[in-house]
Coordinates of C-alpha atoms in Angstrom, one line a residue:
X12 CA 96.8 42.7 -90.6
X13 CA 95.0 45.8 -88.8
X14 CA 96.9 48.4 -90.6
X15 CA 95.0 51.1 -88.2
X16 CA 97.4 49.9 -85.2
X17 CA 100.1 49.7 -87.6
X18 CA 99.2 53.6 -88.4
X19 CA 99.2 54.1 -84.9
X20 CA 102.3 52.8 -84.1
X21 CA 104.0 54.3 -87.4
X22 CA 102.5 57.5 -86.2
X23 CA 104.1 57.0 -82.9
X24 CA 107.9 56.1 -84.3
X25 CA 107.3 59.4 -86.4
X26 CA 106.8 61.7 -83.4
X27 CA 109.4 60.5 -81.4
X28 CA 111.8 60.6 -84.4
X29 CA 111.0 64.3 -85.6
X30 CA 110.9 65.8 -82.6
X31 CA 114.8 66.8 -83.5
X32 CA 112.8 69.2 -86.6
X33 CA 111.5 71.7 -83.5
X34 CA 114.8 72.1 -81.8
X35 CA 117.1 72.8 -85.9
X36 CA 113.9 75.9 -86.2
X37 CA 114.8 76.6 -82.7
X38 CA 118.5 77.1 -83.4
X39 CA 118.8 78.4 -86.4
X40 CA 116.6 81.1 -85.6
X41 CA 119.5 82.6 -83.3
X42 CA 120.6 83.6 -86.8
X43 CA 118.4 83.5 -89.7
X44 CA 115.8 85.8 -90.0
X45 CA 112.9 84.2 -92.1
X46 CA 114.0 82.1 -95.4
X47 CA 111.6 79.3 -93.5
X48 CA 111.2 78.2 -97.4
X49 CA 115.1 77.6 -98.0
X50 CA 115.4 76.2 -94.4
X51 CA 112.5 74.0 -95.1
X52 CA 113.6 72.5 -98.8
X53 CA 117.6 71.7 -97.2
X54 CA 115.7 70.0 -94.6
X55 CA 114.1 67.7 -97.1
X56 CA 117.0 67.5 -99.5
X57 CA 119.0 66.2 -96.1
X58 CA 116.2 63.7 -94.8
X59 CA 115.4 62.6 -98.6
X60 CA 119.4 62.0 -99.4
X61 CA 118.8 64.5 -101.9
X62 CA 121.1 67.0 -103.4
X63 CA 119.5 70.9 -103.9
X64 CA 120.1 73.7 -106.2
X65 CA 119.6 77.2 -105.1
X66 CA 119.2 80.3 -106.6
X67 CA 119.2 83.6 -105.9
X68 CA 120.9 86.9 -106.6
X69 CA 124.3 87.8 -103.9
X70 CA 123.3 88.0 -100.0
X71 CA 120.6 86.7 -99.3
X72 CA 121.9 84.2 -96.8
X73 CA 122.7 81.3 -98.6
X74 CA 125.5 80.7 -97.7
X75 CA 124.6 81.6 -93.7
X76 CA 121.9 79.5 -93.7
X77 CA 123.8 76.1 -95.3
X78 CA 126.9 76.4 -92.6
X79 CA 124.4 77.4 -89.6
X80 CA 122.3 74.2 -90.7
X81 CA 126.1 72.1 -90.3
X82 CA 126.7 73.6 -87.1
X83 CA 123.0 72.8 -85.6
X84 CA 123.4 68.6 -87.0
X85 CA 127.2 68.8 -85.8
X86 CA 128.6 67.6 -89.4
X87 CA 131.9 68.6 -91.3
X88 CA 131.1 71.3 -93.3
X89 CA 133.3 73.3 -96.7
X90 CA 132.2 75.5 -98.7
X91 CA 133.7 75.4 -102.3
X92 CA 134.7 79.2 -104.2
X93 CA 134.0 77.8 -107.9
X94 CA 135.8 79.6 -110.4
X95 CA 137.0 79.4 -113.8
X96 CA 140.4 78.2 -113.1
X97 CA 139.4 75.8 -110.2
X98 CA 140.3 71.3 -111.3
X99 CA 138.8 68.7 -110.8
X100 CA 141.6 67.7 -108.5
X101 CA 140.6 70.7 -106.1
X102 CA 137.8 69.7 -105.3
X103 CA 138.0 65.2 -104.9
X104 CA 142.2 65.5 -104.0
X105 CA 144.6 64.1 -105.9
X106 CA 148.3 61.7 -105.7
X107 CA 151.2 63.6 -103.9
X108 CA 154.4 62.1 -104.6
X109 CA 156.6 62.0 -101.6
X110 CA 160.1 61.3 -102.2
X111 CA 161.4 60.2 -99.1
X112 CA 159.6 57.3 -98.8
X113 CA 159.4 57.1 -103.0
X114 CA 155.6 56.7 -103.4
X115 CA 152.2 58.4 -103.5
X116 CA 150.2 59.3 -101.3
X117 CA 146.1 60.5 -101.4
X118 CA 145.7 64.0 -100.5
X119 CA 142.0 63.7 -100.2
X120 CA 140.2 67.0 -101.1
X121 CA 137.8 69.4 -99.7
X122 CA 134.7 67.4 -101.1
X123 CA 135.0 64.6 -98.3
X124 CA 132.8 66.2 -96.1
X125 CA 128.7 65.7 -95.0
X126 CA 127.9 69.0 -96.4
X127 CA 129.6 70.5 -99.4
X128 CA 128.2 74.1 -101.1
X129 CA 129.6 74.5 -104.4
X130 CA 129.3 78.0 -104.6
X131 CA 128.3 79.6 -107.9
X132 CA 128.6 76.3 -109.3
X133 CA 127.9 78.0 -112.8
X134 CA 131.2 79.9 -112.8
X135 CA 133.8 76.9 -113.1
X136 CA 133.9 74.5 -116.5
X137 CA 132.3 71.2 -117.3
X138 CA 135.0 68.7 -116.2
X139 CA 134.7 70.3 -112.5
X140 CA 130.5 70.1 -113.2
X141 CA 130.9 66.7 -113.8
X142 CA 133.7 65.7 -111.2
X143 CA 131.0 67.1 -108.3
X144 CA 128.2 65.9 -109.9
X145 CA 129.5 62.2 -110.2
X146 CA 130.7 61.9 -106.6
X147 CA 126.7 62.8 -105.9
X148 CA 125.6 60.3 -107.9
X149 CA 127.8 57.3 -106.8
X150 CA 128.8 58.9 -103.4
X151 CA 132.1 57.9 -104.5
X152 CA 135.3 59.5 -105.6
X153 CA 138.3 57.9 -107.8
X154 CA 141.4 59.4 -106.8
X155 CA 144.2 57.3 -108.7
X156 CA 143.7 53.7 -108.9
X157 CA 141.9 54.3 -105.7
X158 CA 138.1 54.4 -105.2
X159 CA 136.8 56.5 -101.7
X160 CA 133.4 56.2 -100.1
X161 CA 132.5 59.8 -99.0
X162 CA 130.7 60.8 -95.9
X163 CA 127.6 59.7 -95.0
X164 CA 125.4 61.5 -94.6
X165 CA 126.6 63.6 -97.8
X166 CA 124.6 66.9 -99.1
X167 CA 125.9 68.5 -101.8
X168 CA 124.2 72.2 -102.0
X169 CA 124.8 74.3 -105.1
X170 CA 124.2 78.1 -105.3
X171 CA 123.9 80.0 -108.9
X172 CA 123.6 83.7 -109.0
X173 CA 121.0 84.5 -111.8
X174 CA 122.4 88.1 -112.1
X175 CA 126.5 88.4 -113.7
X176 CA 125.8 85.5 -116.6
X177 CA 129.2 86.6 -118.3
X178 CA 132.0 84.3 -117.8
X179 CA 129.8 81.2 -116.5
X180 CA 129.1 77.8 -117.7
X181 CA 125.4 77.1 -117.2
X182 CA 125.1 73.2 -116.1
X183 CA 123.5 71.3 -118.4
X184 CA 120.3 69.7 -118.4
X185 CA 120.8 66.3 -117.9
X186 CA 123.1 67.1 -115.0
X187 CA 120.8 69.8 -113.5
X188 CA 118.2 66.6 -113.2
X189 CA 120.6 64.8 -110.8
X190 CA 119.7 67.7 -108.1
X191 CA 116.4 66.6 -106.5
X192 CA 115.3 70.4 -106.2
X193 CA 116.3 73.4 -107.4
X194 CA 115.0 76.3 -105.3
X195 CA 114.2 80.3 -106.3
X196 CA 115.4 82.2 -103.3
X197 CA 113.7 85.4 -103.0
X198 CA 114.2 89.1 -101.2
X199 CA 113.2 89.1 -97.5
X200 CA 109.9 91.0 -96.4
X201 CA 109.9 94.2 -95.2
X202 CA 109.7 93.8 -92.1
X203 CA 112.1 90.5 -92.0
X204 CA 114.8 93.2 -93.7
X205 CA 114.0 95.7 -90.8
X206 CA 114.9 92.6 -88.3
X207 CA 117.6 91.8 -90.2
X208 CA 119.4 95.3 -90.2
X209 CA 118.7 95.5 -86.6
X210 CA 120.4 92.4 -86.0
X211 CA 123.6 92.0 -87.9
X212 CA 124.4 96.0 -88.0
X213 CA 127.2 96.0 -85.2
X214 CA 130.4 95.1 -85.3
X215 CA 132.0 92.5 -83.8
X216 CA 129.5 90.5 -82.2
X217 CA 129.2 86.9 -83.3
X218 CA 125.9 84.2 -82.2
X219 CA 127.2 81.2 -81.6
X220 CA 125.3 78.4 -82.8
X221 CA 125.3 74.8 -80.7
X222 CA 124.7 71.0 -81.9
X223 CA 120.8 69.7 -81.5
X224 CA 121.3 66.5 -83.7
X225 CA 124.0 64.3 -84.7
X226 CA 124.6 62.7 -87.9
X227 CA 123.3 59.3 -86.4
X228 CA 120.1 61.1 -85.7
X229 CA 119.6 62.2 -89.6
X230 CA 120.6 58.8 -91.0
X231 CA 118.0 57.2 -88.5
X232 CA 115.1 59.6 -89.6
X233 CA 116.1 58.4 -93.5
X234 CA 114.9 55.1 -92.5
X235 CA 111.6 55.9 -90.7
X236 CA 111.0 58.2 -93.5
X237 CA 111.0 54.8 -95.6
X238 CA 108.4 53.6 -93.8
X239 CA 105.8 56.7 -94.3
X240 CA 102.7 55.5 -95.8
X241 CA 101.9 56.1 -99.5
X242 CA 98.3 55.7 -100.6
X243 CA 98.4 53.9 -104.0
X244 CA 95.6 57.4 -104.9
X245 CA 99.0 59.5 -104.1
X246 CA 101.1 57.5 -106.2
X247 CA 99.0 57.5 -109.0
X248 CA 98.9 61.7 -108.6
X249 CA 102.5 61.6 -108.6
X250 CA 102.4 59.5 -112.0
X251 CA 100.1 61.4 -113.8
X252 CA 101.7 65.0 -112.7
X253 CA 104.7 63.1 -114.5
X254 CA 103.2 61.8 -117.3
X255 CA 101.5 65.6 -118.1
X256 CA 104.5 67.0 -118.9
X257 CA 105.8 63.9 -121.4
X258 CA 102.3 63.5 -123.0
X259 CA 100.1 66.8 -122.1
X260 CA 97.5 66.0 -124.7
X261 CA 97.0 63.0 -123.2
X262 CA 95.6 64.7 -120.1
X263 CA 93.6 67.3 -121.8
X264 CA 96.7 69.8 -121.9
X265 CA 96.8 70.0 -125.7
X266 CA 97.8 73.9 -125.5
X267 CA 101.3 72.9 -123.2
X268 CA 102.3 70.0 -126.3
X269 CA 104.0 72.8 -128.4
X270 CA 105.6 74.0 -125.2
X271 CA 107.4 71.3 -123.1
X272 CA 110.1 70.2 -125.4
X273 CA 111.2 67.7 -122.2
X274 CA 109.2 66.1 -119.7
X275 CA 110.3 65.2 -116.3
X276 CA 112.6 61.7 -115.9
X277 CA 112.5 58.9 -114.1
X278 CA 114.1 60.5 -111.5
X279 CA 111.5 63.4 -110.5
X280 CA 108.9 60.9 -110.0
X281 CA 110.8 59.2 -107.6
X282 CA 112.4 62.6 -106.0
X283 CA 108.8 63.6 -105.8
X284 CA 107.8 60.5 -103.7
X285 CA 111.1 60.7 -101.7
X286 CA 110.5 64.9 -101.0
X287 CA 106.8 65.0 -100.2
X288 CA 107.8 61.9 -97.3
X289 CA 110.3 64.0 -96.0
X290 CA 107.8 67.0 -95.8
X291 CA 105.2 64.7 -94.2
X292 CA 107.9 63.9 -91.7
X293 CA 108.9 67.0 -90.9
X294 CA 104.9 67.8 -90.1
X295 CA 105.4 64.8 -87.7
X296 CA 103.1 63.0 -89.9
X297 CA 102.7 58.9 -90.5
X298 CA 101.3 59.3 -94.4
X299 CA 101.7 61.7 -97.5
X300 CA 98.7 63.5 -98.3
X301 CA 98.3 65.2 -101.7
X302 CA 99.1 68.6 -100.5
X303 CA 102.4 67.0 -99.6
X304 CA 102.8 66.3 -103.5
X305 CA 101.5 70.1 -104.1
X306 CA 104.0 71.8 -101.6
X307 CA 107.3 70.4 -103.5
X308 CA 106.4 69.5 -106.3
X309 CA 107.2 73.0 -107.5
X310 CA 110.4 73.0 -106.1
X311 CA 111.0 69.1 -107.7
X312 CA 110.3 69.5 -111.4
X313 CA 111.2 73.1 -112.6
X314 CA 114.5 72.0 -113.5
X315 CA 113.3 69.3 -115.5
X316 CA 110.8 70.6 -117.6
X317 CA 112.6 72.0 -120.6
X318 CA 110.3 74.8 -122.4
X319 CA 110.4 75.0 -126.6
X320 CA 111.6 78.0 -128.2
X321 CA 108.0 79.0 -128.9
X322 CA 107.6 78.9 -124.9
X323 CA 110.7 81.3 -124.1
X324 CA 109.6 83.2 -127.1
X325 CA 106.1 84.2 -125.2
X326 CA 107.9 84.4 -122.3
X327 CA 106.4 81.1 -120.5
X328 CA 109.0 79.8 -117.8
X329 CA 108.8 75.6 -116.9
X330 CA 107.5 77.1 -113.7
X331 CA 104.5 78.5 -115.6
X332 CA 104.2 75.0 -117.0
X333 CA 104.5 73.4 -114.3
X334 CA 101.8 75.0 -112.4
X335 CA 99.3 74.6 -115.8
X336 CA 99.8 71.1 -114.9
X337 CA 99.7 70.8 -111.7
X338 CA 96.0 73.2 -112.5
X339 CA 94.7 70.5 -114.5
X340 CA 95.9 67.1 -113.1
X341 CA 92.7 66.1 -110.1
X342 CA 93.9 65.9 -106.8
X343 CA 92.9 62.8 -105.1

């Protein structure tokens, strides 16, 4: 098989099929001023079918920047208030009983939509945690005896304000891992702050966004994203960046071994596959290169690295782990 024609026509498929990418910049820039990091990572997490974490303190535009990205791929959109007194049963719907016809009927809830933000997800208890984080998993919701296949495509984005930690129920670890990024949002720039000001300080006035993509468009770009060449050299980077952080001595990290009490799972080697094809896709691109690997990986494993006590102790984050690894492991 001549795999440079198969290249060539891969390449081709891939051009034609991300030319939508241009055109969601393009729109959303009627409204967002920088935050081409957040834009970028929701963008994978919605070509990679994968669900994304983000953090940052109160108004920065997360919020903004998840219903504009709806608007622009013309899908249903909610946006979910979590608070301490919110159930389960707000958020997947539950069994009305109506008694003129003397049965029960499915109010379905808010969470049967294609994009869902669970806003400050850290402020309502485990059993709605785990009622959100299950219908990400199985994209699936039991609602009585009944089981409901939810939208597809399906994003579920989270937000959790670092700052106000009283009242809030932090997500555990083995549920943060089911999120195939979790994302720092930072301040703007100076100047993107001056742009911002200048923009949004009136009253009254309102840009209206318009559709460049449907939802048939995204869930045809997941498939040609299947197809993106992996060089077994990449996959092998993306197994040893994994294996660091389970066995650093192994790879000449001996000082990280009192550190990491947790490696990364299973699931951030193949999130970390899934993510870097998606950015290669978005760069119009037929194949993953390393840097690919380098630009999310980041944004892929600091949620899964768990640091010791001895870590938090000196003050060493499972970002600053992360990027000793990703110091030592060769790039291809």
């Amino acid at each position: 098989m001549d795999t440079s024609v198969d290249m060539e026509k891969l390449g081709q498929k891939i051009e034609k099929s991300s030319a939508f990418i241009e055109d969601i910049y393009t729109e959303l820039d009627k409204v967002i001023v920088g935050q081409q990091y957040m834009i970028d990572r929701l963008l994978i997490g919605l070509l990679a079918d994968g669900h994304v974490l983000l953090e940052g303190v109160p108004g920065l535009a997360k919020t903004l920047t998840i219903s504009s990205l709806a608007k622009v791929i013309n899908t249903d959109f909610q946006r979910l208030q979590f608070t301490p007194d919110l159930l389960p049963a707000d958020l997947i719907g539950t069994l009305i009983y109506n008694q003129k016809e003397a049965e029960f009927t499915v109010k379905k809830g808010p969470i049967f939509a294609n994009i869902i933000l669970a806003d400050e997800i850290n402020r309502s208890p485990a059993k709605v945690q785990s009622a959100l984080l299950e219908a990400m998993q199985e994209q699936q919701v039991t609602i009585g005896e009944n089981t409901y296949e939810l939208e597809d495509p399906f994003l579920a984005l989270a937000t959790q304000n670092p700052v106000e930690q009283e009242g809030t129920y932090p997500l555990p670890e083995a549920q943060v891992d089911r999120f195939m990024m979790k994302i720092n949002i930072d301040y703007p720039t100076e100047d993107e702050e001056l742009e911002i000001m200048r923009k949004n300080a009136r009253t009254g006035e309102k840009q209206v966004l318009e559709p460049v993509v449907d939802a048939d468009k995204v869930l045809e770009a997941r498939k040609v994203i299947n197809e993106i060449y992996v060089d077994e050299k990449v996959e092998k980077y993306i197994i040893n960046l994994i294996f660091a952080t389970r066995d650093p001595q192994k790879y000449g990290l001996d000082d990280l071994a009192e550190l990491i009490n947790f490696g990364a799972s299973p699931r951030a080697s193949i999130n970390l596959n899934l993510a870097a094809r998606a950015h290669a896709f978005m760069e119009h691109r037929a194949y993953v290169t390393p840097e690919d690997i380098r630009t999310v990986a980041m944004d892929v494993l600091r949620h899964r690295i768990i640091p010791t006590f001895e870590a938090e102790a000196e003050n060493i984050s499972s970002e600053n782990l992360v990027e000793k690894v990703m110091s030592k492991i060769q790039v291809p």
